[in-house]
């Protein structure tokens, strides 16, 4: 039994200049606005956006009637429309070059839960997702960075077994009910003695 060999690639790239003030301030603002855990979440989205831009630039260099540009370009645009990063009206490769990191961050489950009013803040939304209170369709999702597609956006709800949804009472409420039941018989015994 040998080791299973797998090729892993990094999902993020750290910036070349680690202490650039403008970038640090912009990152901190994004972390606060979208309730991110760390800078790596920003770097991961940045890598996705830069890969999309690179692919779009490469396809734009090809002639307009080239089959590769037509098929790969339409597939790329369809994927971005399905995710909800681009509007359905934007059907040219030039629009891909205008995509920003915030467009992808708005499609995260954490941001969607907060925007729907299911959570008090983006931080509360993150906690609800991690504690398995949120489902997308029939599937419970506990990953705050889950990218919500446009067709599944309407199906974001509280989980069936969640106390916030249709489920029974939570741990604290069950404990309070147990204590009330235990305290109720003690009062009736005292009243009988009087």
PDB file of C-alpha atoms in Angstrom:
ATOM      1  CA  UNK A   1       0.000   0.000   0.000  1.00  0.00           C
ATOM      2  CA  UNK A   2       1.763   3.084  -1.222  1.00  0.00           C
ATOM      3  CA  UNK A   3       0.865   6.715  -0.955  1.00  0.00           C
ATOM      4  CA  UNK A   4      -1.817   8.071  -3.202  1.00  0.00           C
ATOM      5  CA  UNK A   5      -0.236  10.761  -5.290  1.00  0.00           C
ATOM      6  CA  UNK A   6      -2.329  13.783  -6.099  1.00  0.00           C
ATOM      7  CA  UNK A   7      -1.519  17.075  -7.665  1.00  0.00           C
ATOM      8  CA  UNK A   8      -2.751  20.011  -5.641  1.00  0.00           C
ATOM      9  CA  UNK A   9      -2.615  23.568  -6.864  1.00  0.00           C
ATOM     10  CA  UNK A  10      -2.914  26.680  -4.765  1.00  0.00           C
ATOM     11  CA  UNK A  11      -6.291  28.363  -4.830  1.00  0.00           C
ATOM     12  CA  UNK A  12      -4.901  31.813  -4.019  1.00  0.00           C
ATOM     13  CA  UNK A  13      -1.875  33.971  -4.712  1.00  0.00           C
ATOM     14  CA  UNK A  14      -0.525  36.459  -2.178  1.00  0.00           C
ATOM     15  CA  UNK A  15       0.257  39.973  -3.436  1.00  0.00           C
ATOM     16  CA  UNK A  16       3.763  40.883  -4.598  1.00  0.00           C
ATOM     17  CA  UNK A  17       3.953  43.904  -2.319  1.00  0.00           C
ATOM     18  CA  UNK A  18       2.659  42.830   1.068  1.00  0.00           C
ATOM     19  CA  UNK A  19       2.621  46.289   2.730  1.00  0.00           C
ATOM     20  CA  UNK A  20       1.029  48.519   0.101  1.00  0.00           C
ATOM     21  CA  UNK A  21      -1.198  50.873   2.116  1.00  0.00           C
ATOM     22  CA  UNK A  22      -3.951  51.473  -0.459  1.00  0.00           C
ATOM     23  CA  UNK A  23      -4.396  47.760  -1.111  1.00  0.00           C
ATOM     24  CA  UNK A  24      -4.380  46.921   2.612  1.00  0.00           C
ATOM     25  CA  UNK A  25      -7.082  49.533   3.272  1.00  0.00           C
ATOM     26  CA  UNK A  26      -9.193  48.257   0.363  1.00  0.00           C
ATOM     27  CA  UNK A  27      -8.858  44.655   1.600  1.00  0.00           C
ATOM     28  CA  UNK A  28      -9.849  45.623   5.125  1.00  0.00           C
ATOM     29  CA  UNK A  29     -12.917  47.413   3.768  1.00  0.00           C
ATOM     30  CA  UNK A  30     -13.914  44.301   1.774  1.00  0.00           C
ATOM     31  CA  UNK A  31     -13.429  42.059   4.824  1.00  0.00           C
ATOM     32  CA  UNK A  32     -15.716  44.303   6.866  1.00  0.00           C
ATOM     33  CA  UNK A  33     -18.350  44.723   4.155  1.00  0.00           C
ATOM     34  CA  UNK A  34     -18.669  41.022   3.288  1.00  0.00           C
ATOM     35  CA  UNK A  35     -17.781  39.514   6.691  1.00  0.00           C
ATOM     36  CA  UNK A  36     -14.796  37.525   5.446  1.00  0.00           C
ATOM     37  CA  UNK A  37     -12.678  35.387   7.759  1.00  0.00           C
ATOM     38  CA  UNK A  38      -9.256  36.348   6.423  1.00  0.00           C
ATOM     39  CA  UNK A  39      -7.367  37.879   3.518  1.00  0.00           C
ATOM     40  CA  UNK A  40      -7.033  34.491   1.834  1.00  0.00           C
ATOM     41  CA  UNK A  41     -10.730  34.651   0.904  1.00  0.00           C
ATOM     42  CA  UNK A  42     -10.054  37.904  -0.961  1.00  0.00           C
ATOM     43  CA  UNK A  43      -6.928  36.490  -2.623  1.00  0.00           C
ATOM     44  CA  UNK A  44      -8.902  33.423  -3.778  1.00  0.00           C
ATOM     45  CA  UNK A  45     -11.582  35.567  -5.442  1.00  0.00           C
ATOM     46  CA  UNK A  46      -8.878  37.796  -6.922  1.00  0.00           C
ATOM     47  CA  UNK A  47      -7.261  34.731  -8.503  1.00  0.00           C
ATOM     48  CA  UNK A  48     -10.594  33.616 -10.007  1.00  0.00           C
ATOM     49  CA  UNK A  49     -11.242  37.073 -11.474  1.00  0.00           C
ATOM     50  CA  UNK A  50      -7.733  37.377 -12.886  1.00  0.00           C
ATOM     51  CA  UNK A  51      -8.034  33.928 -14.517  1.00  0.00           C
ATOM     52  CA  UNK A  52     -11.346  34.951 -16.120  1.00  0.00           C
ATOM     53  CA  UNK A  53      -9.859  38.205 -17.395  1.00  0.00           C
ATOM     54  CA  UNK A  54      -6.833  36.354 -18.765  1.00  0.00           C
ATOM     55  CA  UNK A  55      -9.067  33.887 -20.607  1.00  0.00           C
ATOM     56  CA  UNK A  56     -11.225  36.717 -21.997  1.00  0.00           C
ATOM     57  CA  UNK A  57      -8.150  38.652 -23.184  1.00  0.00           C
ATOM     58  CA  UNK A  58      -6.829  35.529 -24.890  1.00  0.00           C
ATOM     59  CA  UNK A  59     -10.159  34.939 -26.656  1.00  0.00           C
ATOM     60  CA  UNK A  60     -10.403  38.595 -27.708  1.00  0.00           C
ATOM     61  CA  UNK A  61      -7.094  38.312 -29.587  1.00  0.00           C
ATOM     62  CA  UNK A  62      -8.614  35.640 -31.873  1.00  0.00           C
ATOM     63  CA  UNK A  63     -10.607  36.648 -34.971  1.00  0.00           C
ATOM     64  CA  UNK A  64     -14.309  37.249 -34.345  1.00  0.00           C
ATOM     65  CA  UNK A  65     -15.469  34.344 -36.528  1.00  0.00           C
ATOM     66  CA  UNK A  66     -13.015  31.850 -35.008  1.00  0.00           C
ATOM     67  CA  UNK A  67     -14.784  28.717 -33.745  1.00  0.00           C
ATOM     68  CA  UNK A  68     -12.709  28.551 -30.563  1.00  0.00           C
ATOM     69  CA  UNK A  69     -13.603  32.145 -29.687  1.00  0.00           C
ATOM     70  CA  UNK A  70     -17.292  31.523 -30.372  1.00  0.00           C
ATOM     71  CA  UNK A  71     -17.623  28.285 -28.375  1.00  0.00           C
ATOM     72  CA  UNK A  72     -15.316  29.051 -25.456  1.00  0.00           C
ATOM     73  CA  UNK A  73     -16.536  32.648 -25.250  1.00  0.00           C
ATOM     74  CA  UNK A  74     -20.195  31.653 -25.141  1.00  0.00           C
ATOM     75  CA  UNK A  75     -19.456  28.937 -22.552  1.00  0.00           C
ATOM     76  CA  UNK A  76     -17.605  31.458 -20.371  1.00  0.00           C
ATOM     77  CA  UNK A  77     -20.407  34.011 -20.644  1.00  0.00           C
ATOM     78  CA  UNK A  78     -23.077  31.356 -19.952  1.00  0.00           C
ATOM     79  CA  UNK A  79     -21.227  30.272 -16.806  1.00  0.00           C
ATOM     80  CA  UNK A  80     -21.004  33.859 -15.548  1.00  0.00           C
ATOM     81  CA  UNK A  81     -24.700  34.450 -16.301  1.00  0.00           C
ATOM     82  CA  UNK A  82     -25.646  31.269 -14.411  1.00  0.00           C
ATOM     83  CA  UNK A  83     -23.579  32.305 -11.383  1.00  0.00           C
ATOM     84  CA  UNK A  84     -25.135  35.755 -11.529  1.00  0.00           C
ATOM     85  CA  UNK A  85     -21.925  37.757 -11.881  1.00  0.00           C
ATOM     86  CA  UNK A  86     -22.971  39.158 -15.275  1.00  0.00           C
ATOM     87  CA  UNK A  87     -26.431  40.341 -16.321  1.00  0.00           C
ATOM     88  CA  UNK A  88     -28.136  38.319 -19.039  1.00  0.00           C
ATOM     89  CA  UNK A  89     -28.130  41.411 -21.276  1.00  0.00           C
ATOM     90  CA  UNK A  90     -24.311  41.546 -21.312  1.00  0.00           C
ATOM     91  CA  UNK A  91     -23.341  39.052 -24.011  1.00  0.00           C
ATOM     92  CA  UNK A  92     -19.911  40.277 -25.149  1.00  0.00           C
ATOM     93  CA  UNK A  93     -16.476  39.175 -23.983  1.00  0.00           C
ATOM     94  CA  UNK A  94     -15.584  42.819 -23.258  1.00  0.00           C
ATOM     95  CA  UNK A  95     -17.877  42.775 -20.222  1.00  0.00           C
ATOM     96  CA  UNK A  96     -15.747  40.043 -18.608  1.00  0.00           C
ATOM     97  CA  UNK A  97     -12.833  42.477 -18.435  1.00  0.00           C
ATOM     98  CA  UNK A  98     -14.974  44.830 -16.300  1.00  0.00           C
ATOM     99  CA  UNK A  99     -15.761  42.188 -13.626  1.00  0.00           C
ATOM    100  CA  UNK A 100     -14.555  43.058 -10.120  1.00  0.00           C
ATOM    101  CA  UNK A 101     -13.950  40.974  -6.992  1.00  0.00           C
ATOM    102  CA  UNK A 102     -17.042  42.496  -5.372  1.00  0.00           C
ATOM    103  CA  UNK A 103     -19.241  40.947  -8.092  1.00  0.00           C
ATOM    104  CA  UNK A 104     -18.155  37.476  -6.949  1.00  0.00           C
ATOM    105  CA  UNK A 105     -18.302  38.373  -3.244  1.00  0.00           C
ATOM    106  CA  UNK A 106     -21.950  39.438  -3.677  1.00  0.00           C
ATOM    107  CA  UNK A 107     -22.805  35.943  -4.933  1.00  0.00           C
ATOM    108  CA  UNK A 108     -21.526  34.209  -1.772  1.00  0.00           C
ATOM    109  CA  UNK A 109     -24.133  32.411   0.351  1.00  0.00           C
ATOM    110  CA  UNK A 110     -23.108  34.493   3.362  1.00  0.00           C
ATOM    111  CA  UNK A 111     -23.918  37.760   1.561  1.00  0.00           C
ATOM    112  CA  UNK A 112     -27.144  36.370   0.086  1.00  0.00           C
ATOM    113  CA  UNK A 113     -28.432  35.241   3.509  1.00  0.00           C
ATOM    114  CA  UNK A 114     -27.770  38.714   4.919  1.00  0.00           C
ATOM    115  CA  UNK A 115     -29.355  40.491   1.929  1.00  0.00           C
ATOM    116  CA  UNK A 116     -32.488  38.334   2.220  1.00  0.00           C
ATOM    117  CA  UNK A 117     -32.932  39.501   5.820  1.00  0.00           C
ATOM    118  CA  UNK A 118     -32.447  36.067   7.366  1.00  0.00           C
ATOM    119  CA  UNK A 119     -29.551  37.360   9.486  1.00  0.00           C
ATOM    120  CA  UNK A 120     -28.949  40.538  11.477  1.00  0.00           C
ATOM    121  CA  UNK A 121     -25.454  41.086  10.033  1.00  0.00           C
ATOM    122  CA  UNK A 122     -23.021  39.415   7.632  1.00  0.00           C
ATOM    123  CA  UNK A 123     -21.204  37.986  10.649  1.00  0.00           C
ATOM    124  CA  UNK A 124     -24.468  36.529  11.958  1.00  0.00           C
ATOM    125  CA  UNK A 125     -25.109  35.077   8.496  1.00  0.00           C
ATOM    126  CA  UNK A 126     -21.723  33.339   8.617  1.00  0.00           C
ATOM    127  CA  UNK A 127     -22.540  31.831  12.023  1.00  0.00           C
ATOM    128  CA  UNK A 128     -25.964  30.613  10.834  1.00  0.00           C
ATOM    129  CA  UNK A 129     -24.379  28.912   7.829  1.00  0.00           C
ATOM    130  CA  UNK A 130     -21.591  27.268   9.849  1.00  0.00           C
ATOM    131  CA  UNK A 131     -24.132  26.007  12.420  1.00  0.00           C
ATOM    132  CA  UNK A 132     -26.139  24.323   9.635  1.00  0.00           C
ATOM    133  CA  UNK A 133     -29.278  26.480   9.886  1.00  0.00           C
ATOM    134  CA  UNK A 134     -29.338  27.330   6.152  1.00  0.00           C
ATOM    135  CA  UNK A 135     -30.217  25.147   3.199  1.00  0.00           C
ATOM    136  CA  UNK A 136     -30.164  25.757  -0.534  1.00  0.00           C
ATOM    137  CA  UNK A 137     -32.926  23.707  -2.072  1.00  0.00           C
ATOM    138  CA  UNK A 138     -32.965  20.420  -0.156  1.00  0.00           C
ATOM    139  CA  UNK A 139     -29.254  20.465   0.689  1.00  0.00           C
ATOM    140  CA  UNK A 140     -27.947  21.936   3.956  1.00  0.00           C
ATOM    141  CA  UNK A 141     -24.908  24.087   3.144  1.00  0.00           C
ATOM    142  CA  UNK A 142     -22.385  24.955   5.846  1.00  0.00           C
ATOM    143  CA  UNK A 143     -19.826  26.722   3.637  1.00  0.00           C
ATOM    144  CA  UNK A 144     -20.148  30.539   3.770  1.00  0.00           C
ATOM    145  CA  UNK A 145     -18.210  30.953   0.497  1.00  0.00           C
ATOM    146  CA  UNK A 146     -20.683  28.757  -1.421  1.00  0.00           C
ATOM    147  CA  UNK A 147     -21.439  30.513  -4.728  1.00  0.00           C
ATOM    148  CA  UNK A 148     -25.195  30.828  -5.180  1.00  0.00           C
ATOM    149  CA  UNK A 149     -26.462  30.442  -8.739  1.00  0.00           C
ATOM    150  CA  UNK A 150     -29.302  32.611  -9.967  1.00  0.00           C
ATOM    151  CA  UNK A 151     -31.719  29.678 -10.285  1.00  0.00           C
ATOM    152  CA  UNK A 152     -31.085  28.471  -6.704  1.00  0.00           C
ATOM    153  CA  UNK A 153     -31.208  31.951  -5.140  1.00  0.00           C
ATOM    154  CA  UNK A 154     -34.968  31.668  -4.565  1.00  0.00           C
ATOM    155  CA  UNK A 155     -34.482  28.373  -2.688  1.00  0.00           C
ATOM    156  CA  UNK A 156     -32.341  29.698   0.191  1.00  0.00           C
ATOM    157  CA  UNK A 157     -34.263  28.860   3.375  1.00  0.00           C
ATOM    158  CA  UNK A 158     -33.804  27.787   6.962  1.00  0.00           C
ATOM    159  CA  UNK A 159     -33.137  24.064   7.372  1.00  0.00           C
ATOM    160  CA  UNK A 160     -36.077  21.816   8.293  1.00  0.00           C
ATOM    161  CA  UNK A 161     -34.486  20.656  11.532  1.00  0.00           C
ATOM    162  CA  UNK A 162     -33.334  24.146  12.519  1.00  0.00           C
ATOM    163  CA  UNK A 163     -35.055  25.864  15.471  1.00  0.00           C
ATOM    164  CA  UNK A 164     -35.113  29.015  13.342  1.00  0.00           C
ATOM    165  CA  UNK A 165     -37.138  27.189  10.698  1.00  0.00           C
ATOM    166  CA  UNK A 166     -39.814  24.543  11.296  1.00  0.00           C
ATOM    167  CA  UNK A 167     -37.688  22.407  13.617  1.00  0.00           C
ATOM    168  CA  UNK A 168     -38.256  21.850  17.307  1.00  0.00           C
ATOM    169  CA  UNK A 169     -36.921  24.063  20.081  1.00  0.00           C
ATOM    170  CA  UNK A 170     -33.175  24.588  20.343  1.00  0.00           C
ATOM    171  CA  UNK A 171     -30.823  23.522  23.110  1.00  0.00           C
ATOM    172  CA  UNK A 172     -31.377  26.580  25.346  1.00  0.00           C
ATOM    173  CA  UNK A 173     -35.160  26.521  24.944  1.00  0.00           C
ATOM    174  CA  UNK A 174     -35.276  22.783  25.740  1.00  0.00           C
ATOM    175  CA  UNK A 175     -33.231  23.431  28.895  1.00  0.00           C
ATOM    176  CA  UNK A 176     -35.580  26.242  29.999  1.00  0.00           C
ATOM    177  CA  UNK A 177     -38.629  24.039  29.408  1.00  0.00           C
ATOM    178  CA  UNK A 178     -37.023  21.224  31.401  1.00  0.00           C
ATOM    179  CA  UNK A 179     -36.308  23.581  34.291  1.00  0.00           C
ATOM    180  CA  UNK A 180     -39.875  24.943  34.215  1.00  0.00           C
ATOM    181  CA  UNK A 181     -41.306  21.420  34.350  1.00  0.00           C
ATOM    182  CA  UNK A 182     -39.030  20.545  37.260  1.00  0.00           C
ATOM    183  CA  UNK A 183     -39.973  23.742  39.143  1.00  0.00           C
ATOM    184  CA  UNK A 184     -43.754  23.392  38.559  1.00  0.00           C
ATOM    185  CA  UNK A 185     -44.344  20.211  40.677  1.00  0.00           C
ATOM    186  CA  UNK A 186     -42.306  21.637  43.566  1.00  0.00           C
ATOM    187  CA  UNK A 187     -44.691  24.606  43.844  1.00  0.00           C
ATOM    188  CA  UNK A 188     -47.804  22.380  43.999  1.00  0.00           C
ATOM    189  CA  UNK A 189     -46.336  20.370  46.918  1.00  0.00           C
ATOM    190  CA  UNK A 190     -45.723  23.558  48.939  1.00  0.00           C
ATOM    191  CA  UNK A 191     -49.272  24.776  48.295  1.00  0.00           C
ATOM    192  CA  UNK A 192     -50.778  21.462  49.551  1.00  0.00           C
ATOM    193  CA  UNK A 193     -49.046  21.828  52.923  1.00  0.00           C
ATOM    194  CA  UNK A 194     -50.699  25.218  53.590  1.00  0.00           C
TER     195      UNK A 194
END
